[in-house]
mmCIF file of C-alpha atoms in Angstrom:
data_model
loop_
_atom_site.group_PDB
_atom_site.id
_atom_site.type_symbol
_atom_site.label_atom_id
_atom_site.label_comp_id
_atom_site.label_asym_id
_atom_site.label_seq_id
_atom_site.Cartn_x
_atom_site.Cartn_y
_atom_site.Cartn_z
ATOM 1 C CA UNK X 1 104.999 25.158 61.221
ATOM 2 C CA UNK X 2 103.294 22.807 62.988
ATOM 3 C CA UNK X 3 104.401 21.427 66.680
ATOM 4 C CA UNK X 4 104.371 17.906 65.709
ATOM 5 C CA UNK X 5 106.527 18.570 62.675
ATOM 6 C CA UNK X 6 109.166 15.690 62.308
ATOM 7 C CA UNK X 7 111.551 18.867 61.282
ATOM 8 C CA UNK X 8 111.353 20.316 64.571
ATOM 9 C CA UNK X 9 114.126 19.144 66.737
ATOM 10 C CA UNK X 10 112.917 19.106 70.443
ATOM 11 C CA UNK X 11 115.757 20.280 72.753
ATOM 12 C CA UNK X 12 116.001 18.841 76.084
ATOM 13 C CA UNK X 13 117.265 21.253 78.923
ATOM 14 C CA UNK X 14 120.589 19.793 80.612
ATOM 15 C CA UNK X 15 119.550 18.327 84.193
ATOM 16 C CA UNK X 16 121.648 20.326 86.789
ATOM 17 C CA UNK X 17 123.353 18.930 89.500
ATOM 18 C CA UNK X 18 122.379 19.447 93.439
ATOM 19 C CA UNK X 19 125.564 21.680 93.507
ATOM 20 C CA UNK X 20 124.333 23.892 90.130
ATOM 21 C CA UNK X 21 120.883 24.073 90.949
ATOM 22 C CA UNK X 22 121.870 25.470 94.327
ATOM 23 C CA UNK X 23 123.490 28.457 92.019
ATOM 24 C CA UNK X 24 126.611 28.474 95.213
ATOM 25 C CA UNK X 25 129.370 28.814 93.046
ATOM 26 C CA UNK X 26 127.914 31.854 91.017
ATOM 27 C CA UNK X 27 127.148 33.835 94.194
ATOM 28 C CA UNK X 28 130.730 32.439 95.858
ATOM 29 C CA UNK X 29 132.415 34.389 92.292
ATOM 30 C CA UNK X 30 130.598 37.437 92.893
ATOM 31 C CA UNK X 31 131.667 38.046 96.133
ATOM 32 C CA UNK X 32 135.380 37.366 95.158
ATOM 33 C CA UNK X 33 134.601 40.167 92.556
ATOM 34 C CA UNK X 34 133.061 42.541 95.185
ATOM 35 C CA UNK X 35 136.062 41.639 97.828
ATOM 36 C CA UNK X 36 138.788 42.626 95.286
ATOM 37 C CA UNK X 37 136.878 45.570 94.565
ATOM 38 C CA UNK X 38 136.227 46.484 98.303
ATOM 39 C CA UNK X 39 139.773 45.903 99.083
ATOM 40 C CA UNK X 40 141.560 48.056 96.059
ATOM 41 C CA UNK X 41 139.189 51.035 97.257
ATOM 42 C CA UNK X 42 140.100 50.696 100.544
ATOM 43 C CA UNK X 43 144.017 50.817 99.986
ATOM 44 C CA UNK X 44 143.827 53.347 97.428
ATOM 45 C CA UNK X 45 144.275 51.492 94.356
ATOM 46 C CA UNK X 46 142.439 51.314 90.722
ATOM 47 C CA UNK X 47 140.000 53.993 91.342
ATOM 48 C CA UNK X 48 137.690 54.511 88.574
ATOM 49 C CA UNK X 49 136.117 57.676 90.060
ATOM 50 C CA UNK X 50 137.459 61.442 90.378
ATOM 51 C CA UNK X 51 135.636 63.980 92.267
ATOM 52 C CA UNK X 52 134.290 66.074 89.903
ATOM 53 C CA UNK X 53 134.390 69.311 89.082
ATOM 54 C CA UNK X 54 137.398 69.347 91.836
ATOM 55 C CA UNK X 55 139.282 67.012 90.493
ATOM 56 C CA UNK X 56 139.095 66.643 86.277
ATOM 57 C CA UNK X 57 139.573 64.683 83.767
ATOM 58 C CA UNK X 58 142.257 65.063 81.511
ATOM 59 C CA UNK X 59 141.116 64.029 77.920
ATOM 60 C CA UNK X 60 143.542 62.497 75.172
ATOM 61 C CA UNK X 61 145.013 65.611 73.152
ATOM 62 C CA UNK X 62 142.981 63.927 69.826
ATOM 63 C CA UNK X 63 139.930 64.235 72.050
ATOM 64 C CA UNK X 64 136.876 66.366 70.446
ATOM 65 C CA UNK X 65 135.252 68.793 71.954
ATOM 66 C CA UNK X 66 133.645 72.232 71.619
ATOM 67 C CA UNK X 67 134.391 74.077 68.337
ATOM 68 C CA UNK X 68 135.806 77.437 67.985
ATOM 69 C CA UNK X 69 136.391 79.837 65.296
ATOM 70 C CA UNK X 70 140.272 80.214 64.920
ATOM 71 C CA UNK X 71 141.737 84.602 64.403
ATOM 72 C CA UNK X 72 144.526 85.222 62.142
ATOM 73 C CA UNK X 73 147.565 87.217 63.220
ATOM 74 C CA UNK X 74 145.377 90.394 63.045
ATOM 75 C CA UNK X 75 143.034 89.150 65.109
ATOM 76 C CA UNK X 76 140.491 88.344 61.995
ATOM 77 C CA UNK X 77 138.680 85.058 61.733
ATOM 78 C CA UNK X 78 140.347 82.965 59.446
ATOM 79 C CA UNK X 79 136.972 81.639 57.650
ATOM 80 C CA UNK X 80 136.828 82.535 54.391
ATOM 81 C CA UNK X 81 133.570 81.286 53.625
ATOM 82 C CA UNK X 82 134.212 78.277 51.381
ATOM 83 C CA UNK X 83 131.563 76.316 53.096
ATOM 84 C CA UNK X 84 133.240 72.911 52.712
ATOM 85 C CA UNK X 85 132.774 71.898 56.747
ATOM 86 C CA UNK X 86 129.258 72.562 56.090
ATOM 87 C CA UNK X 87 129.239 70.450 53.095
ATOM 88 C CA UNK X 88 131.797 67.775 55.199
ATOM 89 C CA UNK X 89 129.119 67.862 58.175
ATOM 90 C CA UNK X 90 126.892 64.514 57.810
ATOM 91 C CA UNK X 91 124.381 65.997 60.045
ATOM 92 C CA UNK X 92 124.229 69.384 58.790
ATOM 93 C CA UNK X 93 124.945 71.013 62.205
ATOM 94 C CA UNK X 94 126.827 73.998 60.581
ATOM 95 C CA UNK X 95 125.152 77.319 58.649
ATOM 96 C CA UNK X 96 127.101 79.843 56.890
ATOM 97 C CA UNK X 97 126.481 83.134 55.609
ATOM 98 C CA UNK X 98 129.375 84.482 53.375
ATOM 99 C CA UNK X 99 130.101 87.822 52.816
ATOM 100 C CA UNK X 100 132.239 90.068 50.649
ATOM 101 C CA UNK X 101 135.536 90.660 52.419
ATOM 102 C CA UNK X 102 136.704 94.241 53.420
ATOM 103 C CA UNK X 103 138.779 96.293 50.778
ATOM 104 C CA UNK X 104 141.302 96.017 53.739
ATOM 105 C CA UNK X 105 141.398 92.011 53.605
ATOM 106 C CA UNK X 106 143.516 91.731 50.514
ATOM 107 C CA UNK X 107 144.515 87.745 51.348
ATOM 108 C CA UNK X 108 140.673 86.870 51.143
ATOM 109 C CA UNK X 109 137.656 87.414 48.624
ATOM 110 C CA UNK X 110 134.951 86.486 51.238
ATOM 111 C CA UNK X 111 134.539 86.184 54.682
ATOM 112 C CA UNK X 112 131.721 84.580 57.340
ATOM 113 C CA UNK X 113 129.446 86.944 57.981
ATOM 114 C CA UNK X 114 127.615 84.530 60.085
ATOM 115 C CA UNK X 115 128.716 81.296 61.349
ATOM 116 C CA UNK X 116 126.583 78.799 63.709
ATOM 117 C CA UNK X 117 126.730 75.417 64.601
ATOM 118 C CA UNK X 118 124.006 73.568 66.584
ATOM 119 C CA UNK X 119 126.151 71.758 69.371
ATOM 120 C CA UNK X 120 123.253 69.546 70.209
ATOM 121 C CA UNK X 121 123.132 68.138 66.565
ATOM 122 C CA UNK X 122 126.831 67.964 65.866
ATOM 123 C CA UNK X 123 128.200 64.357 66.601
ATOM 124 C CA UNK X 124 131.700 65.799 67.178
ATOM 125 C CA UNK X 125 132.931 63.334 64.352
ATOM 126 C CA UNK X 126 135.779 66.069 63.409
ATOM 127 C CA UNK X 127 135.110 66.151 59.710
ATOM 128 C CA UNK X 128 134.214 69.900 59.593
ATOM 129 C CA UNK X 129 137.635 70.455 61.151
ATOM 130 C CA UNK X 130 139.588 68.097 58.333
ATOM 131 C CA UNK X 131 137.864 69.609 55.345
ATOM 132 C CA UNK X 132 138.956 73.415 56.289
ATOM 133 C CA UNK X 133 141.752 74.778 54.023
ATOM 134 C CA UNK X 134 142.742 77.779 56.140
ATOM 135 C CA UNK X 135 142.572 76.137 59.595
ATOM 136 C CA UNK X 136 139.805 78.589 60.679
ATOM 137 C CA UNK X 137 137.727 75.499 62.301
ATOM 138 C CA UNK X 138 139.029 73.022 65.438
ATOM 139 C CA UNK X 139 137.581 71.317 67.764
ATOM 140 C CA UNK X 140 138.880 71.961 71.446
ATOM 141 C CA UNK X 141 139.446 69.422 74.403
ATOM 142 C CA UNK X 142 136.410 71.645 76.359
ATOM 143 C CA UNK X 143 133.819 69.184 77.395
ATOM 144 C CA UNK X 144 131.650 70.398 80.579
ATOM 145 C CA UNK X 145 129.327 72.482 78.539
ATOM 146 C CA UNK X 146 125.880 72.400 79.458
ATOM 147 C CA UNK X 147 123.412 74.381 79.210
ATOM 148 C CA UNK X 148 119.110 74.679 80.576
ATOM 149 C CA UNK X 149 117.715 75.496 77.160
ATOM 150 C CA UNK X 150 118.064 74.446 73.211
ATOM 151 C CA UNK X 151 118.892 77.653 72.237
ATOM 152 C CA UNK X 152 122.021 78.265 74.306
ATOM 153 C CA UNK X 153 123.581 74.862 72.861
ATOM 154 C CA UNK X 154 123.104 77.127 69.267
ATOM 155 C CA UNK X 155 127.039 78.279 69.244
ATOM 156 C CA UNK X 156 127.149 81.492 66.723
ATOM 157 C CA UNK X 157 130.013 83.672 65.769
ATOM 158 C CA UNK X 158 130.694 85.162 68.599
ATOM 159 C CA UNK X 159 130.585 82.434 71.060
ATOM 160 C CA UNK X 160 132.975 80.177 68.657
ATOM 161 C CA UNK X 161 135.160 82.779 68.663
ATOM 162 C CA UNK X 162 135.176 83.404 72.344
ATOM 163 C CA UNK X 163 136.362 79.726 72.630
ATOM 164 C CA UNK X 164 139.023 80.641 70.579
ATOM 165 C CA UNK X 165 140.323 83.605 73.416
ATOM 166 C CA UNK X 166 139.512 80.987 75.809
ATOM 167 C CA UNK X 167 141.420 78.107 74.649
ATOM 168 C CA UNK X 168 144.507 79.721 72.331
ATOM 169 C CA UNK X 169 147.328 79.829 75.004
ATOM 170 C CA UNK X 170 146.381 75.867 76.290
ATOM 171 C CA UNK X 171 145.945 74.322 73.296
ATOM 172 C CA UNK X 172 147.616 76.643 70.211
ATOM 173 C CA UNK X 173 145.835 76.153 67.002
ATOM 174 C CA UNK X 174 146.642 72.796 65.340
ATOM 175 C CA UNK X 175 147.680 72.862 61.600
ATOM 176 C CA UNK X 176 148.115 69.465 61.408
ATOM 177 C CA UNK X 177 150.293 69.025 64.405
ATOM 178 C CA UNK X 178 148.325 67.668 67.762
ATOM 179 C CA UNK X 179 149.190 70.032 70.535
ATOM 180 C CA UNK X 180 150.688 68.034 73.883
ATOM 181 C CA UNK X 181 148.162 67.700 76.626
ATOM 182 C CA UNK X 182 148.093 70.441 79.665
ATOM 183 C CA UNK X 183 147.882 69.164 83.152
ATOM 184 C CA UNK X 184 146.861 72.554 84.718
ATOM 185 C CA UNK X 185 143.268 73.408 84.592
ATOM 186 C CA UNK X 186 141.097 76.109 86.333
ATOM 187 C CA UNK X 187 137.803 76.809 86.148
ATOM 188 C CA UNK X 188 135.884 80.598 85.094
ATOM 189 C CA UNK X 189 132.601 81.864 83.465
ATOM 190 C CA UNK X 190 132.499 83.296 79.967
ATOM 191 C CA UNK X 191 129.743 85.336 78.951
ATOM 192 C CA UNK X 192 129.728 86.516 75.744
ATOM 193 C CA UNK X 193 127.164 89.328 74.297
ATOM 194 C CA UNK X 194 124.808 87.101 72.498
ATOM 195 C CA UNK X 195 121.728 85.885 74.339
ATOM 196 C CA UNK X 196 121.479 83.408 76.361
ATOM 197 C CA UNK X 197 122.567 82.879 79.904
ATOM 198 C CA UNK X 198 126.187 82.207 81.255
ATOM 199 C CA UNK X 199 128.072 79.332 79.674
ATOM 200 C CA UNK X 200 130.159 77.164 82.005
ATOM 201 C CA UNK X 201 133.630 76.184 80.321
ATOM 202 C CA UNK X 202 137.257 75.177 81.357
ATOM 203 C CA UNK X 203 139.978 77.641 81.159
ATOM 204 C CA UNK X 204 143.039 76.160 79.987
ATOM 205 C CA UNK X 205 146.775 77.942 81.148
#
């Protein structure tokens, strides 16, 4: 399109006043903004901060976190293999091997002979969790896990089901019902006999 197209409506830029063009009251309203700020941190009042790792965060009981592998009364995992959280997962985060259950095992045909999920893929979306039918998959309110390589995000067997010893007397598995929130909170390291160096987690009492 041409510039001197009789379809092209110039706009004029508004004149500004003295007062406007002196930009006065913007910087007048952002100190008021600082000062109320200054002034609530200075008696105390509508902190946004905590000082972490000594003081922490409390997340919503419907918050998502790391998985874990859930044990039965026995102290078997409850995955039976069905593979419908790695079908549920939109980002195909979760691998399953299934395996013929023990002669022992008379409730179950099949059971996970190997179960990972890549914690760096997952988008914590809780769909895996929703499409179980025994249960045997939840997602935790642990969320200081970090870690210096990609291969210690990988979460296999045994580290989901550490989480599980970790996490069962704070937050008892779900089975539809939302467990209450926990306001006491400590701190320990878990290693667990995969590779990989020492993963950092919350220990909830």
């Amino acid at each position: 399109m041409r510039s001197d197209d009789p379809a092209l409506k110039k706009m004029t830029p508004p004149k500004l006043t003295l007062l406007e063009q002196s930009y006065l009251p913007q910087i007048l309203g952002g100190l008021v903004v600082t000062g109320r700020h200054i002034v609530k941190a200075a008696l105390g009042d509508g902190a946004v901060t905590m000082e972490y790792p000594e003081v922490q965060h409390q997340p919503s009981p419907n918050y998502r976190g790391v998985h874990r592998l859930n044990k039965d009364e026995q102290g078997r995992v409850k995955c039976v293999a069905c593979m419908l959280c790695a079908t549920a997962c939109p980002v195909h985060c979760i691998d399953i091997v299934g395996a013929t259950a023990p002669e022992s095992w008379t409730d179950r045909e099949k059971y996970c002979q190997s179960f990972v999920i890549d914690e760096l893929r997952c988008i914590y979306c809780g769909m895996c969790e929703e499409a179980c039918p025994v249960d045997a998959i939840e997602l935790t309110s642990m969320y200081d896990l970090s870690g210096l390589s990609r291969e210690e995000m990988i979460f296999d067997k045994t580290k989901l089901l550490s989480v599980f010893d970790l996490t069962k007397e704070g937050e008892p598995m779900k089975s539809g019902i939302v467990p209450p929130a926990s306001s006491n909170r400590s701190r320990e390291l878990v290693t667990t006999p995969t590779t990989g160096p020492v993963i950092e987690r919350q220990q909830l009492v």
